Coordinates of C-alpha atoms and ligand atoms in Angstrom, one line a residue:
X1 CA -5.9 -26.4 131.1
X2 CA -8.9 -26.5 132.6
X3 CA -10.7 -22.7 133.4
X4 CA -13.8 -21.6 135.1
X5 CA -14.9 -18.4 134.3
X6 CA -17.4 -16.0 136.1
X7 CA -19.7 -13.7 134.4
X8 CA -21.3 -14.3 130.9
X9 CA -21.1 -10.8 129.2
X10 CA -19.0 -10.5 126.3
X11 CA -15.8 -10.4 127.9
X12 CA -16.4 -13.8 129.6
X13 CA -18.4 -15.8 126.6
X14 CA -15.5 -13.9 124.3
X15 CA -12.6 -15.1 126.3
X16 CA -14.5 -18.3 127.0
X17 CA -14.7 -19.6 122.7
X18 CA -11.1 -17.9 122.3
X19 CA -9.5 -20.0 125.5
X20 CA -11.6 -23.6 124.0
X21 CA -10.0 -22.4 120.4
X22 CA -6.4 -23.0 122.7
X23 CA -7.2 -26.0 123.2
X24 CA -8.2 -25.3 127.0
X25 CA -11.9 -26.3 128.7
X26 CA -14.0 -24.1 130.0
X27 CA -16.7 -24.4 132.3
X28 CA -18.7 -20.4 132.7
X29 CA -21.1 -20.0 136.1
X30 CA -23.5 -16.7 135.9
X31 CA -25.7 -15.8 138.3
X32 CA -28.8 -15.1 136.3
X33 CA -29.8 -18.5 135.2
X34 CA -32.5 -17.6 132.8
X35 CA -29.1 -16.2 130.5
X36 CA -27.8 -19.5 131.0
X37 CA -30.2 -21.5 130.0
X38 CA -30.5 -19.4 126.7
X39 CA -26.8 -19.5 126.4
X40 CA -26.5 -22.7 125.9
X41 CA -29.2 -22.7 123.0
X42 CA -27.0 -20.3 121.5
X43 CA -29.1 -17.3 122.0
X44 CA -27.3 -14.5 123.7
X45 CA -28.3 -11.3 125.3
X46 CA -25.9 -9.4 123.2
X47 CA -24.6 -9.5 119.7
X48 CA -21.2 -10.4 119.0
X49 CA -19.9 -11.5 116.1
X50 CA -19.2 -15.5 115.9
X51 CA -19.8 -15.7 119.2
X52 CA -22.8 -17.8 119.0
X53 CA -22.1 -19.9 116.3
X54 CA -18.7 -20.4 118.6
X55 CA -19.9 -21.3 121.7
X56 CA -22.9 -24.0 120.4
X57 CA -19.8 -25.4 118.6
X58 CA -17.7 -25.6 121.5
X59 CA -20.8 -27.5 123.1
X60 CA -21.6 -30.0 121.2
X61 CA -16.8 -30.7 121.3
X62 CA -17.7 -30.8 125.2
X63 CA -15.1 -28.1 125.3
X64 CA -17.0 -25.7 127.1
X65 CA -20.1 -25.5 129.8
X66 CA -22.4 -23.3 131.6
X67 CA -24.2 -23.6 134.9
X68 CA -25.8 -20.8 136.8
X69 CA -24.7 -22.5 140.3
X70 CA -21.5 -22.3 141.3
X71 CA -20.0 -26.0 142.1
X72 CA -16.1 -25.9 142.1
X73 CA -14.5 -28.9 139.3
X74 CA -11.3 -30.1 141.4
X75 CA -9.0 -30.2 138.6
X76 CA -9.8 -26.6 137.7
X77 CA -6.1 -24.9 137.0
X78 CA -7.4 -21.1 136.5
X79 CA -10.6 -19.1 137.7
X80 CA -11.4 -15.9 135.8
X81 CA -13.2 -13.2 136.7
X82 CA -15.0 -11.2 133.8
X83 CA -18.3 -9.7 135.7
X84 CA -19.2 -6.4 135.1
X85 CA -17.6 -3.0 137.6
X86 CA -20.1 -0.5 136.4
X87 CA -20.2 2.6 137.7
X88 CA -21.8 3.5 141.0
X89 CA -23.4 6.5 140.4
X90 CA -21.0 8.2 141.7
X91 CA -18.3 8.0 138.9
X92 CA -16.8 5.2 141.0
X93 CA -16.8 2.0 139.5
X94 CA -18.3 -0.6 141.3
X95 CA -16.7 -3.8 142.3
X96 CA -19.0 -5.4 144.5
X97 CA -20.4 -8.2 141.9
X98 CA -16.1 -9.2 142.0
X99 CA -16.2 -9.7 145.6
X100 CA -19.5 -11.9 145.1
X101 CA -17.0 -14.1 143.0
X102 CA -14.6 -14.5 145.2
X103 CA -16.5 -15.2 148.3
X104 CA -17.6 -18.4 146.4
X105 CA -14.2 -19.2 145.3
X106 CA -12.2 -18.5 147.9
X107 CA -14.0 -21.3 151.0
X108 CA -14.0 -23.7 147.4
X109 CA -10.6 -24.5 147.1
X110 CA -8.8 -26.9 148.2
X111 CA -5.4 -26.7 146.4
X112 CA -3.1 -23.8 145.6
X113 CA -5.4 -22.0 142.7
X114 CA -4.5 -18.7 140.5
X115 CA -7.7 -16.6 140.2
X116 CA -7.5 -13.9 137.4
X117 CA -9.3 -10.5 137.4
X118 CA -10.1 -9.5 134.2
X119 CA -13.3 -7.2 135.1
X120 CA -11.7 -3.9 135.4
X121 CA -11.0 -2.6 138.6
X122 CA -9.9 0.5 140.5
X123 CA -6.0 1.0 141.2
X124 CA -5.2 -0.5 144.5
X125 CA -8.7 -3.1 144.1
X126 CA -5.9 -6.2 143.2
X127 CA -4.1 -5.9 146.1
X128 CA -6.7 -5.1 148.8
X129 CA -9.0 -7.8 147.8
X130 CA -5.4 -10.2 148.4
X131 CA -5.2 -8.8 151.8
X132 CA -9.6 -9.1 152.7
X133 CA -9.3 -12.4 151.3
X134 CA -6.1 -14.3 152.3
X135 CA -7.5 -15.4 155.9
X136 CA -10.2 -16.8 154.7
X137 CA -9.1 -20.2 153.3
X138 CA -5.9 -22.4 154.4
X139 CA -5.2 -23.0 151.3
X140 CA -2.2 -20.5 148.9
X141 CA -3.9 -18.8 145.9
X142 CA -2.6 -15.7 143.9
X143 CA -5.0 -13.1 142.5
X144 CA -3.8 -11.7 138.7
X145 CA -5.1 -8.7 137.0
X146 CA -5.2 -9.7 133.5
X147 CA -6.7 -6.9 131.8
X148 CA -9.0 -7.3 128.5
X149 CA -8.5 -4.9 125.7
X150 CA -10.9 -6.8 123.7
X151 CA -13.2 -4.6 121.7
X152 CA -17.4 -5.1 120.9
X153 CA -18.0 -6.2 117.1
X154 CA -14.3 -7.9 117.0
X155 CA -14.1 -9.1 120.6
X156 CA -12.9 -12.8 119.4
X157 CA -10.6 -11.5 116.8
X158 CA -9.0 -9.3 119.5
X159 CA -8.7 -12.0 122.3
X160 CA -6.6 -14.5 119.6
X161 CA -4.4 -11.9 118.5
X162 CA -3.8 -9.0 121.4
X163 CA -1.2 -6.6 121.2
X164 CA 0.1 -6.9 124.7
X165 CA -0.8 -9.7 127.1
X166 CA -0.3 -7.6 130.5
X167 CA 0.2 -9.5 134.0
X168 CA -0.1 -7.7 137.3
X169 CA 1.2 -9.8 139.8
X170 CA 4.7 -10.3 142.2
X171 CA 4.1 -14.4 142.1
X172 CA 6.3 -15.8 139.6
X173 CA 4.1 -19.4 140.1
X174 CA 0.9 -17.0 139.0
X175 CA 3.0 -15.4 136.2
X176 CA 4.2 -18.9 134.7
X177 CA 0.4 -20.3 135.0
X178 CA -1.1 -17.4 133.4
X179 CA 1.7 -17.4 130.2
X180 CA 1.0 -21.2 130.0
X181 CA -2.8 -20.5 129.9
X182 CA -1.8 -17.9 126.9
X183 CA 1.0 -20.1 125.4
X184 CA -1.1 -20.8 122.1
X185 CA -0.9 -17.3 121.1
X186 CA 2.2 -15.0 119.6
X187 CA 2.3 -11.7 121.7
X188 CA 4.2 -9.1 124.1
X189 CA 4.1 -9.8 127.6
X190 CA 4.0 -6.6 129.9
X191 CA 5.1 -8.3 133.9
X192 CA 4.4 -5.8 136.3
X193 CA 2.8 -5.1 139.4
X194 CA -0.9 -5.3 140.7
X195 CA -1.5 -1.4 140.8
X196 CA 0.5 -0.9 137.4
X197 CA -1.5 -2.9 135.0
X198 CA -5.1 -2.0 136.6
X199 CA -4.1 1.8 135.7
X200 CA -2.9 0.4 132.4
X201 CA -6.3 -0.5 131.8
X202 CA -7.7 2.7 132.7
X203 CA -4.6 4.9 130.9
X204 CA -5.8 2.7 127.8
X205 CA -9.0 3.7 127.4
X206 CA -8.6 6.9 128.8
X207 CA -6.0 7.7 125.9
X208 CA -8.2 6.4 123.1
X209 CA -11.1 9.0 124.5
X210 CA -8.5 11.6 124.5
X211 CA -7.8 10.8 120.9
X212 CA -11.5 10.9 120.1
X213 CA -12.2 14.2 121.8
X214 CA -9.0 15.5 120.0
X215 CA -10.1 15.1 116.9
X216 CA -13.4 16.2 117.2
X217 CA -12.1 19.3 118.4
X218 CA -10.1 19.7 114.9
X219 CA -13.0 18.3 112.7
X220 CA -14.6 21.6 114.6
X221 CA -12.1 23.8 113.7
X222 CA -11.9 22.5 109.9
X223 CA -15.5 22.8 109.7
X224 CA -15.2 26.6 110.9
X225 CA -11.8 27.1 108.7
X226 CA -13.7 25.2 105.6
X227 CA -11.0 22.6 105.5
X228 CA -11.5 19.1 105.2
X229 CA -10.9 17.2 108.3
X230 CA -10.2 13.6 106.0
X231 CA -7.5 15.3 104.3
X232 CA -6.3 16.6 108.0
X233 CA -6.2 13.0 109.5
X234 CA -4.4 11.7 106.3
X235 CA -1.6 14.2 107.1
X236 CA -1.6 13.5 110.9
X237 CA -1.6 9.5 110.6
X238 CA 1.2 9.8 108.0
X239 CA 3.2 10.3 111.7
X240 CA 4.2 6.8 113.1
X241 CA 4.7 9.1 116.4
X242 CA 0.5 10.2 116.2
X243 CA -0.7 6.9 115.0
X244 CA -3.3 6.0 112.3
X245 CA -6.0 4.7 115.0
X246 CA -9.3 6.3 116.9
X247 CA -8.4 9.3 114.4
X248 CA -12.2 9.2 113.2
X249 CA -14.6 12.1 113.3
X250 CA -17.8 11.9 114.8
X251 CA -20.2 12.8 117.3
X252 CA -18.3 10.9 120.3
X253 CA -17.5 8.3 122.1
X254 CA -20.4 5.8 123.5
X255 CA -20.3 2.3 124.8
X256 CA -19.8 1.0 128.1
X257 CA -15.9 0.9 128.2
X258 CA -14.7 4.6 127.7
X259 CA -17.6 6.6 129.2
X260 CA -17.2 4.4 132.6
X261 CA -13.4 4.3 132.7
X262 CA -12.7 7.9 131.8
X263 CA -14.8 8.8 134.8
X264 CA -13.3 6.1 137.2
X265 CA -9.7 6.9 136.7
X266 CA -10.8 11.0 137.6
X267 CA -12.7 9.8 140.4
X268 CA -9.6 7.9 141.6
X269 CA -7.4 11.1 141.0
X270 CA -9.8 13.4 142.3
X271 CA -9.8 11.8 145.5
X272 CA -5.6 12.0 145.4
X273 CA -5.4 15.4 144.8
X274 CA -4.2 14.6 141.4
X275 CA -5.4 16.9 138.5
X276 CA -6.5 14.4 135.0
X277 CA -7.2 17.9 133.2
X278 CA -7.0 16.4 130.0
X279 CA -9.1 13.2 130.7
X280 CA -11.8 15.6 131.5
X281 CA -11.4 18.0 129.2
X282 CA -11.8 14.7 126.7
X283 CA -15.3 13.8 128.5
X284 CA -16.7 17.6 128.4
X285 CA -16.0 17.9 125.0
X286 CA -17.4 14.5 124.1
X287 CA -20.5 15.7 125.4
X288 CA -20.3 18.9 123.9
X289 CA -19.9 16.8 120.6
X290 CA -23.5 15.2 120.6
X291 CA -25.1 18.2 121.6
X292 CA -23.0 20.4 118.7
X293 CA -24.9 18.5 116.2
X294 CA -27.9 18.3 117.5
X295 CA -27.6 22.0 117.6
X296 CA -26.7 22.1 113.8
X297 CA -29.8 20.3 113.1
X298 CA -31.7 22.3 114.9
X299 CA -30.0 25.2 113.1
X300 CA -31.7 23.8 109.8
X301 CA -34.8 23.7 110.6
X302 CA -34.8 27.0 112.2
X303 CA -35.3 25.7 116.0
X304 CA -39.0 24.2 114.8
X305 CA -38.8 20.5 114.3
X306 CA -42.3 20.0 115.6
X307 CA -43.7 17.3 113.6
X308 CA -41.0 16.5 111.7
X309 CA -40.2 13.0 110.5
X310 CA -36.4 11.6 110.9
X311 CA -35.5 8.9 109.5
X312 CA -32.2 7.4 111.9
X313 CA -29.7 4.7 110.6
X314 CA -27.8 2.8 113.1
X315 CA -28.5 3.2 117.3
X316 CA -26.2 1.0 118.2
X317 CA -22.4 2.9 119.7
X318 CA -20.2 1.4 117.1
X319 CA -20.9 -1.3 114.2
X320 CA -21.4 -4.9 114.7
X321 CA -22.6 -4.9 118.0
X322 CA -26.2 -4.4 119.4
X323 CA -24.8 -2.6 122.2
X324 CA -26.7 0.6 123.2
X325 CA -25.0 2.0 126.5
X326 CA -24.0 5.5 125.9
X327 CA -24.8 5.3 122.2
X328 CA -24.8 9.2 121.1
X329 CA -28.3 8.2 119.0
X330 CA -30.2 7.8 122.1
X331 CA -28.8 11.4 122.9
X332 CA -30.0 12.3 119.3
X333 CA -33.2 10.6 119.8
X334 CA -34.1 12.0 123.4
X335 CA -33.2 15.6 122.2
X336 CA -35.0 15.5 119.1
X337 CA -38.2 13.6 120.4
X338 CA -38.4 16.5 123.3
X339 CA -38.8 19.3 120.5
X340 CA -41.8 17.4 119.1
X341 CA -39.9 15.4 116.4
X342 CA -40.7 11.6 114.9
X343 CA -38.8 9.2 115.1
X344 CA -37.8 6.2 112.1
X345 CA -35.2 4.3 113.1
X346 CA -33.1 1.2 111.8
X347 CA -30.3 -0.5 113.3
X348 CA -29.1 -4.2 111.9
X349 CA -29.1 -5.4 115.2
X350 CA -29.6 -2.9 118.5
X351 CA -33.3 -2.5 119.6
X352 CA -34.4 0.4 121.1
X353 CA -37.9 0.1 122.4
X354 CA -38.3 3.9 122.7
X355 CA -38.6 4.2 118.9
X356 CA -40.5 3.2 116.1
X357 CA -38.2 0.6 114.8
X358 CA -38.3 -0.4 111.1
X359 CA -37.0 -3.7 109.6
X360 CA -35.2 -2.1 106.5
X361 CA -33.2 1.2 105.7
X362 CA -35.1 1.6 103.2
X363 CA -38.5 1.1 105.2
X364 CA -37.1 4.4 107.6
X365 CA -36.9 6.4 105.4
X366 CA -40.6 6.7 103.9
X367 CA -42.2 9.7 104.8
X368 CA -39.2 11.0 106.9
X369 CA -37.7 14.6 106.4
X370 CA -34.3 13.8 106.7
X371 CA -31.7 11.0 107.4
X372 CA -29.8 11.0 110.0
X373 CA -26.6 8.6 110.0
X374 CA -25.9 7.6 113.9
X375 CA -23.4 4.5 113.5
X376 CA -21.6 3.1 110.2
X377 CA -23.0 -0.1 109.8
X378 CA -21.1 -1.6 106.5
X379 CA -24.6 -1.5 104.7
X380 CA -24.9 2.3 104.9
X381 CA -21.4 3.0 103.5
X382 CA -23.3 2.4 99.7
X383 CA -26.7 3.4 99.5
X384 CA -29.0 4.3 96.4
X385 CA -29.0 8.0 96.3
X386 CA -31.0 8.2 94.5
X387 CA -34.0 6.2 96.8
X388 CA -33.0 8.2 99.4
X389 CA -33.0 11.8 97.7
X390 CA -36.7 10.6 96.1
X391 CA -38.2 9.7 99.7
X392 CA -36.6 12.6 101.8
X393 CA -39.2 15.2 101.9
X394 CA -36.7 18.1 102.7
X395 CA -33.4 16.1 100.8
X396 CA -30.5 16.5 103.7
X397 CA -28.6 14.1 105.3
X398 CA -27.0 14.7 108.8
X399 CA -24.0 12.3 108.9
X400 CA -23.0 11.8 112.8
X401 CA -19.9 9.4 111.0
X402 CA -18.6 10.8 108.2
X403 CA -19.4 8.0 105.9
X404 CA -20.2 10.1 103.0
X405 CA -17.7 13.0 103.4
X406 CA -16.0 12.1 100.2
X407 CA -19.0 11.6 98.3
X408 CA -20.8 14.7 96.2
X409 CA -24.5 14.6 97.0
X410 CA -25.3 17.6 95.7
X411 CA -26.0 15.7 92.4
X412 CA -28.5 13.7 94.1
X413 CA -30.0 17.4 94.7
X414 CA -29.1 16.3 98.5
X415 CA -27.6 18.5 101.4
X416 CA -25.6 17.3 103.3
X417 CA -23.9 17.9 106.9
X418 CA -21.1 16.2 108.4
X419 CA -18.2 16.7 111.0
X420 CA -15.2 18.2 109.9
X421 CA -15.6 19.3 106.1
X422 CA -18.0 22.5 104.9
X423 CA -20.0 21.8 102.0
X424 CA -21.5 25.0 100.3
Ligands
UGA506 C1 -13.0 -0.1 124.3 C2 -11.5 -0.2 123.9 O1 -11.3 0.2 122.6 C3 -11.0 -1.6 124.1 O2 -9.6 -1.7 123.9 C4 -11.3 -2.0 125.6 O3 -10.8 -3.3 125.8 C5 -12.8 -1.9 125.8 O4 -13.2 -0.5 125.6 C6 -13.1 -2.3 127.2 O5 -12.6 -1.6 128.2 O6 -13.7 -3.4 127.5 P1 -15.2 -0.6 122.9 O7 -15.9 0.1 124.0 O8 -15.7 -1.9 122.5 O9 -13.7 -0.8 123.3 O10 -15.3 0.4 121.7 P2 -14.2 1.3 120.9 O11 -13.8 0.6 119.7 O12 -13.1 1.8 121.8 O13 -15.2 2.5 120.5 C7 -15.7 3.4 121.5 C8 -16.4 4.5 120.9 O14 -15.5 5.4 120.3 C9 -17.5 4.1 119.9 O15 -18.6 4.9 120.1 C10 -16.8 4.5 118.5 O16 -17.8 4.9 117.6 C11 -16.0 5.8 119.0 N1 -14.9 6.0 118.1 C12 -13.9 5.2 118.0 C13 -14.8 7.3 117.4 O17 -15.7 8.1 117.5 N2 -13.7 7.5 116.6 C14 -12.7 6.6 116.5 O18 -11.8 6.9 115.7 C15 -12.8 5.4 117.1

């Protein structure tokens, strides 16, 4: 099949490889055309794994294309929509770079066309836009949501093999194009309506926030109990009814996703008179996570960190992305720059231009007071202790992840602090 997808984040250039891997062409329009041009060398605005080394493959095949001016190829059987719906300010999330995309696709065609939204959009958005957009071409076309429940750092992985492929849409011609366009790959189908799967999308993420928040809470309560919050989760995931995912400690959710959706879906409620009491419980106590250990820190060093050096591994919100939208370090760095502290930071591959960023682990930690552990990269899960115990001036570790919760650094003559487990 032949697909043209808007909007090169890493939804689009993620679905974009996966959908040339099925054997379909792609052609991508975005309209900032200095990303494009780079694009197509292979450099990309974000880091994804593969995802370069993926599309300047599918390039040089002639699989796949880019432009940044919309020009519509006749025999195109599916458009996409993956822009960005961020939110408005107003905890709404805004749709208006969607409407951009159809009000260049919509005068284009000239045969009946099936136009996917993948970008993810209020409850109701699916439908209404049908209704704004119907009169203005002569031509039949059907408008899908499709949501994406690809994840940053395994976004390509995710797109070949998703757990549910969910259709909202009442046109059984859309429904049969969209399965043929996912033929190539073994999953569950969930048919429903428009307004169904776009709050699937948001009870998704909403849930796996929920999850977060809830364990946080318990790593808390183990830390205040002096129980140890690994040995907690290994007796919860042992449930198939609990599950064994999004059961890890730490100091909250970031990233673009959860943040955004978690406050779209209350807006949406609020504004129905329905109560989401324990979506926003999940969002007060993720912010009450970062600033918790913050406050332990601060506890330390007796509420004076003037001056003091701190040495910070990983900015990005998760491993193997570069992303840095709601990343709890920035909290950590904003809070602890404000009382006069330094800043050394190191992330494999998120740049923050606020800091002094160093090119090694290693290199942040000279001269530094303590470490602080913000993301789990793979190459902090084994460090020398040694190194680090020798070059920490005051020999603690703050671990915002866990990663060394099972590990005894107190023969490294290191403190330690984590989330969820007491350490005399
Ligand atoms: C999230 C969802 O997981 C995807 O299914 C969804 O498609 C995507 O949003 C989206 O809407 O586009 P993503 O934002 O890439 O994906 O990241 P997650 O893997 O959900 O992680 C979010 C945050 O939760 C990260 O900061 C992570 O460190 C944190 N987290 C995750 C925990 O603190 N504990 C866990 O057990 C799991």
């Amino acid at each position: 099949m032949k697909i043209c997808i808007f909007g090169c984040g890493y939804v689009g250039l993620s679905a974009a490889v996966s959908l040339c891997k099925m054997g379909h062409s792609v052609y991508c329009i975005d309209k900032n055309d200095y990303r494009i041009s780079n694009i197509e060398k292979g450099i990309l605005d974000i880091y994804e794994p593969e995802l370069s080394e993926g599309i300047i493959e599918n390039i040089k095949q002639n699989k796949l294309s880019f432009s940044a001016k919309f020009k519509i190829q006749n025999d195109t059987d599916i458009f996409m929509i993956t822009v960005n719906t961020p939110n408005n300010g107003k905890g709404e999330a805004d749709i208006s770079n969607v409407k951009d995309v159809l009000s260049q696709i919509i005068p284009s065609i000239t045969k009946y066309s099936v136009i996917i939204i993948k970008s993810t959009v209020p409850v109701g958005s699916t439908k209404a836009l049908f209704e704004e957009y119907k009169n203005k071409t002569s031509v039949n076309f059907d408008l899908v949501f499709n949501p994406e429940f690809l994840s940053q750092g395994s976004a390509l992985y995710n797109f070949m093999h998703p757990q549910r492929i969910v259709i909202g849409s009442k046109s059984q011609r859309a429904i049969d194009i969209v399965k043929e366009l996912y033929k190539s790959i073994d999953s569950k189908y969930i048919i429903t309506d428009e307004n169904s799967s776009e709050l699937i999308k948001y009870a998704s993420n909403s849930f796996l926030a929920v999850k977060i928040s809830f364990i946080n809470e318990i790593a808390n309560l183990a830390n205040a109990t002096g129980c140890n919050i690994e040995d907690i989760k290994k007796g919860l995931e042992a449930d198939e009814r609990i599950g064994k995912h999004f059961l890890n400690a730490g100091i909250g959710y970031g990233g673009s996703c959860l943040p955004k959706d978690t406050s779209a879906i209350i807006n949406m409620a609020d504004k129905l008179k329905v109560d989401l009491n324990t979506i926003k419980a999940a969002r007060i106590t993720n912010e009450n996570q970062k600033r918790r250990f913050i406050s332990n820190i601060m506890k330390f060093y007796n509420y004076n960190i003037a001056g003091k050096v701190f040495a910070i591994w990983g900015l990005s919100f998760k491993p193997n992305t570069g992303d840095l939208r709601e990343a709890p370090s920035n909290t950590i760095i904003d809070a602890l720059t404000r009382y006069g502290a330094n800043i050394k930071a190191y992330d494999p591959k998120a740049v923050n231009n606020a800091v002094k960023q160093l090119t090694s682990k290693e290199e942040a930690l000279s001269e530094a007071n303590a470490l602080i552990v913000c993301t789990e990269w793979d190459e902090f899960k084994n460090p020398d202790f040694e190194f680090i115990s020798n070059n920490l001036k005051d020999k603690v570790i703050f671990d915002a992840r866990n990663i060394y919760i099972n590990q005894d650094l107190s023969k490294f003559n290191l403190k330690y602090y984590c989330i969820g487990r007491l350490y005399e």
